[in-house]
CSV table of C-alpha atoms and ligand atoms in Angstrom, one decimal:
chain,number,residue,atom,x,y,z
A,297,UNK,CA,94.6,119.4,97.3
A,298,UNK,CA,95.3,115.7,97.1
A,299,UNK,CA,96.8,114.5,100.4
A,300,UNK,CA,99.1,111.6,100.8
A,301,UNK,CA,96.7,110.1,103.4
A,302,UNK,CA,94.1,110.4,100.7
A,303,UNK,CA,96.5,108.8,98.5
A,304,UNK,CA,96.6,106.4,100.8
A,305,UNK,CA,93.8,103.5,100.9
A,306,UNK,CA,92.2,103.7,104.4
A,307,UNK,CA,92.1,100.1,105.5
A,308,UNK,CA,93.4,100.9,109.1
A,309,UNK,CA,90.6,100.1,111.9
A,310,UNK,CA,90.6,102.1,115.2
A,311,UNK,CA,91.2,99.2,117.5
A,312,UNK,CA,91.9,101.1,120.7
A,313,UNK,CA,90.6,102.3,123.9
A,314,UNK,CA,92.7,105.2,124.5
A,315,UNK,CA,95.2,107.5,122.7
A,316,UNK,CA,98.6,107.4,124.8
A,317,UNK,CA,101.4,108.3,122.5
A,318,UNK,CA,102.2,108.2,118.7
A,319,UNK,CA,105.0,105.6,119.4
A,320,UNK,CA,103.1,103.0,119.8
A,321,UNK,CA,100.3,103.8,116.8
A,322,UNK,CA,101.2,102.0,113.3
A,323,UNK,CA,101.7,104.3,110.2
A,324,UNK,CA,97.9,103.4,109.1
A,325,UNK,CA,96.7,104.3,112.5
A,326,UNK,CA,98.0,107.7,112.2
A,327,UNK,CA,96.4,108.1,108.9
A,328,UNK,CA,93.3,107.1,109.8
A,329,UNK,CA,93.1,109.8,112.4
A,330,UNK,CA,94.7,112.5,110.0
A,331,UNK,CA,92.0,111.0,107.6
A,332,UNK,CA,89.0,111.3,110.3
A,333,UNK,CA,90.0,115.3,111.0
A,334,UNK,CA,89.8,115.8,107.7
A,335,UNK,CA,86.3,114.8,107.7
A,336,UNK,CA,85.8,116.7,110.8
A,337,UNK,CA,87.5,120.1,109.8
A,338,UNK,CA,84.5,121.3,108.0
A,339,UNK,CA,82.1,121.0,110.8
A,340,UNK,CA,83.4,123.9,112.4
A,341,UNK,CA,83.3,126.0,109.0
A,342,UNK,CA,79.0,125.7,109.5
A,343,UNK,CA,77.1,127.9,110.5
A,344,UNK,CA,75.6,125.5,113.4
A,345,UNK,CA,78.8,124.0,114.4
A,346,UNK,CA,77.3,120.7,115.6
A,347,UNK,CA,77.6,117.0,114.9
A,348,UNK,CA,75.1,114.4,116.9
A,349,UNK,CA,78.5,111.6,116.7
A,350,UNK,CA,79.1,111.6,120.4
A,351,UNK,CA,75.6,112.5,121.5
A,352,UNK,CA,75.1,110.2,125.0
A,353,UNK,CA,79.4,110.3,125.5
A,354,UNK,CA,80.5,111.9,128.7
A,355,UNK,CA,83.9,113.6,128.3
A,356,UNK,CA,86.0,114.6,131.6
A,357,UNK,CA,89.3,117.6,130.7
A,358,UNK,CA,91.4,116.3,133.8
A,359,UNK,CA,94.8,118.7,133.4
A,360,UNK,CA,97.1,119.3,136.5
A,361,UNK,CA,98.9,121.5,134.3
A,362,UNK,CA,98.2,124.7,132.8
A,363,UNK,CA,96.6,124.6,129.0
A,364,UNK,CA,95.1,127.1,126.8
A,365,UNK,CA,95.1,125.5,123.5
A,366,UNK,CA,94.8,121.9,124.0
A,367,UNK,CA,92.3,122.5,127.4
A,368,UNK,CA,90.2,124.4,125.0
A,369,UNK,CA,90.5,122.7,121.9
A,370,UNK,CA,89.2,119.4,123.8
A,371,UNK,CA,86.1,121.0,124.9
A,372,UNK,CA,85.4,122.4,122.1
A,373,UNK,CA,86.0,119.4,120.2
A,374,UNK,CA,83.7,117.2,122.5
A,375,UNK,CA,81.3,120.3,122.4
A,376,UNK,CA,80.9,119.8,118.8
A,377,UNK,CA,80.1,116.2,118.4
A,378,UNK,CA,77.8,117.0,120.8
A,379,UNK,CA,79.2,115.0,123.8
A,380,UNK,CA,78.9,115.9,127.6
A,381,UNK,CA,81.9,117.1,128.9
A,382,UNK,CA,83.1,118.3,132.8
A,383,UNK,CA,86.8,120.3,133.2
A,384,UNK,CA,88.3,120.0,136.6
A,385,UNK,CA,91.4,121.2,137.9
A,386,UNK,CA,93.4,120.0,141.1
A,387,UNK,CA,92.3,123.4,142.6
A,388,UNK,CA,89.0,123.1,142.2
A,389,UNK,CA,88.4,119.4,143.3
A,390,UNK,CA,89.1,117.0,146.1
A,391,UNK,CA,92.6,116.6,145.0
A,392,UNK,CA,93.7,119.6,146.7
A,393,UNK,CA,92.3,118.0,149.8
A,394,UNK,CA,94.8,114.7,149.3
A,395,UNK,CA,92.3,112.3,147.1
A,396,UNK,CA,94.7,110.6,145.2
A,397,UNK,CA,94.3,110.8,140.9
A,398,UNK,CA,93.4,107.1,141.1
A,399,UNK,CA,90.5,108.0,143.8
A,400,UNK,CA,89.8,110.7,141.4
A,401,UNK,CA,89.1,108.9,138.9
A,402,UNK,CA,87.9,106.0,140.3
A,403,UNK,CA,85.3,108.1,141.4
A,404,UNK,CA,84.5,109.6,138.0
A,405,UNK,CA,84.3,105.9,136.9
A,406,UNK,CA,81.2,105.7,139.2
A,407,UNK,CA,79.7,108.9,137.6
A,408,UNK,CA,80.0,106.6,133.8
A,409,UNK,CA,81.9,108.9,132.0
A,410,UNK,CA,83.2,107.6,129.0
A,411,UNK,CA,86.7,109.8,128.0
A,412,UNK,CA,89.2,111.0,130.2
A,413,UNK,CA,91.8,113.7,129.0
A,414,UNK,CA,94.6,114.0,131.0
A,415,UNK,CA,97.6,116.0,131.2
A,416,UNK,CA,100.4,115.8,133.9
A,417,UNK,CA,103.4,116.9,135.1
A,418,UNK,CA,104.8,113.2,135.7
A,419,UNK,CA,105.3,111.1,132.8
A,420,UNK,CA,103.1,108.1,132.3
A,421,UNK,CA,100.9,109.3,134.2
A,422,UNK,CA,98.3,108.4,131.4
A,423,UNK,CA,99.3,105.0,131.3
A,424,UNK,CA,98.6,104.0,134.5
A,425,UNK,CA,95.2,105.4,134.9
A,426,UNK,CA,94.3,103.6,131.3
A,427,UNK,CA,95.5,100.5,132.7
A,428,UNK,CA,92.9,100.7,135.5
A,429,UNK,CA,90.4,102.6,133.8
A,430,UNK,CA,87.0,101.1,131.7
A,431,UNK,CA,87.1,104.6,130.5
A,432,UNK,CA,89.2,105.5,127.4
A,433,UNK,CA,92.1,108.0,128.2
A,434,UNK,CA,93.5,110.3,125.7
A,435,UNK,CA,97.0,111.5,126.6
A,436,UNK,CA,97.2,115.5,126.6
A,437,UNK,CA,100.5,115.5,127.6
A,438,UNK,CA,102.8,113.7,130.2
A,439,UNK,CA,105.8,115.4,131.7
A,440,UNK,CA,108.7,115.3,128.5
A,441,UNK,CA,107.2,112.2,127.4
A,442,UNK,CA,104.5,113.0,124.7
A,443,UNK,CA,101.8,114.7,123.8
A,444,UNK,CA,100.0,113.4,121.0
A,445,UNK,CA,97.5,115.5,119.8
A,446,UNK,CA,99.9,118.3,119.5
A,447,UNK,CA,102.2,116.0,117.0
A,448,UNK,CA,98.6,115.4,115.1
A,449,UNK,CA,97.8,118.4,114.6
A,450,UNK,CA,101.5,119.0,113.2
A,451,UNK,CA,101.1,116.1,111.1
A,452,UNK,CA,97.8,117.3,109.9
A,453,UNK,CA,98.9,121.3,108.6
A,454,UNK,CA,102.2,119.9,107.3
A,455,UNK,CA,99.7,117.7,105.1
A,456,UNK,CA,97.4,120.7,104.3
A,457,UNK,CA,100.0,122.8,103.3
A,458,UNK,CA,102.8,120.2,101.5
A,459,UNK,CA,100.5,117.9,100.0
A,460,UNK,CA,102.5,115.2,101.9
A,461,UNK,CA,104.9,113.9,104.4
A,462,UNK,CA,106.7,111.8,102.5
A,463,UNK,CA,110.2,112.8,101.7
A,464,UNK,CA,110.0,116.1,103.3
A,465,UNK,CA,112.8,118.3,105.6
A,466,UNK,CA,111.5,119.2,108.9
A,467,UNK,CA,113.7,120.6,111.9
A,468,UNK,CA,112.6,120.7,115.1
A,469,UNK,CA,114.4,123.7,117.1
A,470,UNK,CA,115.3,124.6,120.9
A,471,UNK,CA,114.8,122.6,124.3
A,472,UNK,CA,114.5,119.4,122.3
A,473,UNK,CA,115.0,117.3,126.0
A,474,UNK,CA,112.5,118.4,127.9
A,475,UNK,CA,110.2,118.7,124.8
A,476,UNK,CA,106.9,115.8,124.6
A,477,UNK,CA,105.9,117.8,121.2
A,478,UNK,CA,109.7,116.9,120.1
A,479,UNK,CA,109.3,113.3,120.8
A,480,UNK,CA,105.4,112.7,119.6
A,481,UNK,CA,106.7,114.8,116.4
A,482,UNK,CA,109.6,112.4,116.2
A,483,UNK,CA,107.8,109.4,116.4
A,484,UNK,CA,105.0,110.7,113.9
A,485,UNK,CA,107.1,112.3,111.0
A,486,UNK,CA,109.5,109.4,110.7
A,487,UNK,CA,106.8,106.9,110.7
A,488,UNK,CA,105.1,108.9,107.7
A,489,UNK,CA,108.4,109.3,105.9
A,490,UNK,CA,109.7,112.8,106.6
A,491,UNK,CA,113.7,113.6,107.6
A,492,UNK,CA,113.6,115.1,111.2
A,493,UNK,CA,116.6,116.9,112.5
A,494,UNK,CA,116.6,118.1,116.0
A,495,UNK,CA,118.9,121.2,116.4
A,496,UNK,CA,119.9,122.9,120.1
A,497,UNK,CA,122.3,123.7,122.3
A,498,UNK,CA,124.3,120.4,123.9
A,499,UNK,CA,122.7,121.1,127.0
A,500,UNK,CA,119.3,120.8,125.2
A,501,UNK,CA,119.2,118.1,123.2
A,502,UNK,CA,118.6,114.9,125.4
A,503,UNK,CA,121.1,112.2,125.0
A,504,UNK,CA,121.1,109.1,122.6
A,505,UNK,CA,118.6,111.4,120.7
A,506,UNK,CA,119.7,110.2,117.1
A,507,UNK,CA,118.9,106.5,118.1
A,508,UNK,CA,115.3,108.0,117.2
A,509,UNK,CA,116.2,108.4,113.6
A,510,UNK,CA,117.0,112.0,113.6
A,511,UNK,CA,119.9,113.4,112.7
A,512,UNK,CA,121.6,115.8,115.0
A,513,UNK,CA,123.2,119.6,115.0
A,514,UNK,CA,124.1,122.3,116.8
A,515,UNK,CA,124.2,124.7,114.3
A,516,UNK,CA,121.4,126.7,113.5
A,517,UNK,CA,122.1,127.6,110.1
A,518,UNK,CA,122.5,123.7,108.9
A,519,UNK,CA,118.6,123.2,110.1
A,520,UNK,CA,117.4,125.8,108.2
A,521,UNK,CA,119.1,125.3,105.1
A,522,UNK,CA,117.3,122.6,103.0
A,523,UNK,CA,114.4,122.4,105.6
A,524,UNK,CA,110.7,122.5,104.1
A,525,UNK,CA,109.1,123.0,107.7
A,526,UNK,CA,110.9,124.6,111.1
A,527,UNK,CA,109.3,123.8,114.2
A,528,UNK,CA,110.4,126.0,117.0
A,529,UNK,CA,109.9,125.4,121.0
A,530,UNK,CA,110.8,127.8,123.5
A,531,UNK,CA,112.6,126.6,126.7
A,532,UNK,CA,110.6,124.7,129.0
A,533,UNK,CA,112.0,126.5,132.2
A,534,UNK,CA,108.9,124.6,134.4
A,535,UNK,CA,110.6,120.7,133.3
A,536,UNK,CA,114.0,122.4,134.3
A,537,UNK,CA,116.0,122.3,137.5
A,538,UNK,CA,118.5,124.5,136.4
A,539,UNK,CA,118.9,127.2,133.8
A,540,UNK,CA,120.4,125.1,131.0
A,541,UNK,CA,121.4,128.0,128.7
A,542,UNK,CA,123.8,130.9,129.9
A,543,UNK,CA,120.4,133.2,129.3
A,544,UNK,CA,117.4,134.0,127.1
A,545,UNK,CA,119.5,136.6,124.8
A,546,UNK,CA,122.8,134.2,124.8
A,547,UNK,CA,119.8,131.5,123.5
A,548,UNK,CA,118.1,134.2,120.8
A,549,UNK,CA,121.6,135.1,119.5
A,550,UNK,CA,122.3,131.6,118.5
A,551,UNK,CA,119.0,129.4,118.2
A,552,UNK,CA,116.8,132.6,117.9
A,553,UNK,CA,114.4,132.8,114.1
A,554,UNK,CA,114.8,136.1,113.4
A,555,UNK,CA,113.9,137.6,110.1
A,556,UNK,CA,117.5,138.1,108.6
A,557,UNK,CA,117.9,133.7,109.2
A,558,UNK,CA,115.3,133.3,107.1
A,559,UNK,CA,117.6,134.7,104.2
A,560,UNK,CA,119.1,130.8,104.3
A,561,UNK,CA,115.8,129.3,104.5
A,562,UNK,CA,113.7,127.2,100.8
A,563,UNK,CA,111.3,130.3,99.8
A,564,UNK,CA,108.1,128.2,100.9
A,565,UNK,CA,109.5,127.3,104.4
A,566,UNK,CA,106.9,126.6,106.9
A,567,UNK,CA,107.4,128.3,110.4
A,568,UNK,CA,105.3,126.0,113.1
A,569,UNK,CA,105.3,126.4,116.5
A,570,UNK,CA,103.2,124.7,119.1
A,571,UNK,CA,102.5,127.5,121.7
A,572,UNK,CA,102.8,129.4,124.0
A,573,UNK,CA,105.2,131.7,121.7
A,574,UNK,CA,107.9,133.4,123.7
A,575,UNK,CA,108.5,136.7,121.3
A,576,UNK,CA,112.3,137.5,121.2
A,577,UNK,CA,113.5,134.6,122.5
A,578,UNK,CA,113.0,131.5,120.4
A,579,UNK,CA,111.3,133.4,117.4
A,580,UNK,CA,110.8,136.8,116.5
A,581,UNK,CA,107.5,139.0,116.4
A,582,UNK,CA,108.3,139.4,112.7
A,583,UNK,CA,108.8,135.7,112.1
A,584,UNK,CA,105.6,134.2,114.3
A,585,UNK,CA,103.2,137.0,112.8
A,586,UNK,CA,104.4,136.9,108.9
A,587,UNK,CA,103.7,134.9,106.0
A,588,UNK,CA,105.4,131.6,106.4
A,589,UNK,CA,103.9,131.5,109.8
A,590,UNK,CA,101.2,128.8,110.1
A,591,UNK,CA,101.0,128.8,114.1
A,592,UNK,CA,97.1,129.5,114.2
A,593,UNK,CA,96.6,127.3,111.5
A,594,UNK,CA,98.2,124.6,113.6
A,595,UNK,CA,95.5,125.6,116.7
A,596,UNK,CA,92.8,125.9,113.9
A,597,UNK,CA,93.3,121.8,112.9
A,598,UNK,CA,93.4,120.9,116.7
A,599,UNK,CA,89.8,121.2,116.9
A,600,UNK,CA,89.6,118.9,113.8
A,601,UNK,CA,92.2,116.2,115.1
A,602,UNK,CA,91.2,116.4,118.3
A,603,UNK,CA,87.7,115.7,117.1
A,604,UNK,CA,88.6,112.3,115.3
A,605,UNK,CA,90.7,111.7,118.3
A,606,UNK,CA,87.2,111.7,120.7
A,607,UNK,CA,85.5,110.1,117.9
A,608,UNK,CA,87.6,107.6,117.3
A,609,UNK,CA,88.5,106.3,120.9
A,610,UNK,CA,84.8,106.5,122.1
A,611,UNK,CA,83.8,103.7,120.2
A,612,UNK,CA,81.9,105.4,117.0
A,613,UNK,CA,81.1,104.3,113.8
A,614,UNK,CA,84.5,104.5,111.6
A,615,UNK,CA,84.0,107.8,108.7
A,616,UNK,CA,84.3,105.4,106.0
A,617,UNK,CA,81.7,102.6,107.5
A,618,UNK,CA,79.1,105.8,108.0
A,619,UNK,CA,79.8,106.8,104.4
A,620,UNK,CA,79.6,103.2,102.8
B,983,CP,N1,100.6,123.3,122.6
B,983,CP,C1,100.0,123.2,123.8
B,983,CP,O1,100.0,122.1,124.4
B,983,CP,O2,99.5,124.4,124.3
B,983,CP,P1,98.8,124.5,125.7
B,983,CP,O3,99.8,124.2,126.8
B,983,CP,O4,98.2,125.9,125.7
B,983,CP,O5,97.7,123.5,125.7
């Protein structure tokens, strides 16, 4: 299938140390790392799934927050390219003990590694440590703020499965405010040229959202209709002081995919979701498990993304220079 990044003429450079956000990448940036999975994606199709790129690269998975996907996907990713790479947890380490996470990584500065991953509860968290680290620092997720790879790998199966970006419908369902897949999705989609509309409950949708260039509804049945691609969160009770929702079946009656709402939706709707999947609440068994569903396809092209993510920041040669 011709791909609107193929379309596209790769002139974009990888320029930075670290991966924080997609707000702050260009339109040709993001392509370039869509274009780099895309190279990658086959790799893992082999029957030796191994690369030599980032032989001699030390990678570090630093999350102080529960992961299965993009913990996993990171490891595997670094595993692949043949980098070294080290998981800790704040259990496991000195952190628990009171080191601080500069300490921390101060210290694992002095071990020369050469890519932290970092997720956190606090946003910005990222930030600061790539500000003070030689190391490049990949954003896995901070607090509500964003989480980049996630909105790559989005970008990435939209692409595989529309042919392009451009032009296309997407809503983005649920606890939009306390969402960072909502706001890296945001950022991403409207840069490539897709129509995002964010549809919750008032008490869900974070305020001034449509200064983002989404538009904005309450109503369920006005983001399906029309939509080429629903992305569905589930409440993020752990970013939540308060129960923000009268309760989980109150939420499923009126923000709930269920079979019967896909009646209203185009016949070749894509059904995303990042994960974890609550069943019954934000989308049914029925919905997450049948044919429109690309949820493990959106795991499956994490590996690849967050490949040419690795790649990319740890100073390789560019695809396109190792090809000429
Ligand atoms: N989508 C996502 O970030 O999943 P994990 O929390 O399992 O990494």
């Amino acid at each position: 299938m011709t791909t609107t990044t193929d379309a596209h003429t790769q002139t974009a450079r990888w320029t930075k140390k670290d991966l924080l956000g997609l707000r702050e990448l260009s339109a040709e940036e993001i392509r370039l790392i869509l274009h780099t999975a895309g190279s990658f994606r086959e790799i893992s199709l082999r029957p030796i799934k191994k690369v030599p790129a980032l032989r001699g690269k030390t990678v570090v998975n630093l999350f102080f927050e529960p992961s299965t996907r993009t913990r996993t996907s990171f490891e595997l990713a670094a595993k692949r390219l043949s980098a070294d790479i080290v998981n800790i947890s704040p259990q496991g380490s000195s952190l628990s003990k009171g080191e601080t996470v500069l300490d921390t990584v101060r210290n694992l500065e002095a071990l020369k590694v050469d890519v932290l991953v970092i997720r956190h509860a606090a946003a910005g968290v990222p930030h600061l440590i790539a500000r003070r680290a030689a190391a490049s620092v990949i954003n896995a997720g901070d607090g509500a703020h964003e989480h980049p790879t996630q909105a790559l790998l989005d970008l990435f199966t939209i692409q595989e499965k529309k042919g392009r970006l451009e032009g296309l419908n997407v809503s983005i369902i649920g606890d939009i405010a306390h969402s960072r897949v909502a706001r890296s999705n945001i950022w991403g989609l409207t840069k490539l040229g897709a129509r995002v509309t964010v549809c919750g409950p008032p008490t869900l949708l974070p305020a001034q959202v449509d200064q983002l260039g989404v538009a904005v509804t309450h109503e369920l049945e006005s983001a399906i209709r029309g939509a080429d691609v629903l992305m569905l969160l589930r409440i993020q009770h752990e970013r939540q002081e308060a129960m923000l929702v009268p309760s989980l079946r109150e939420f499923r009656l009126r923000y709930g995919i269920t079979h019967g709402r896909l009646s209203l939706a185009k016949p070749d709707i894509l059904i995303m979701h990042p994960g974890p999947v609550n069943r019954g609440v934000e989308i049914d068994s029925d919905v997450a498990d049948g044919p429109f569903s690309v949820i493990l396809d959106q795991v499956t092209n994490g590996l690849a993304v967050r490949m040419a993510v690795l790649y990319l920041v740890s100073g390789a040669p560019k695809v396109d220079e190792e090809e000429a």
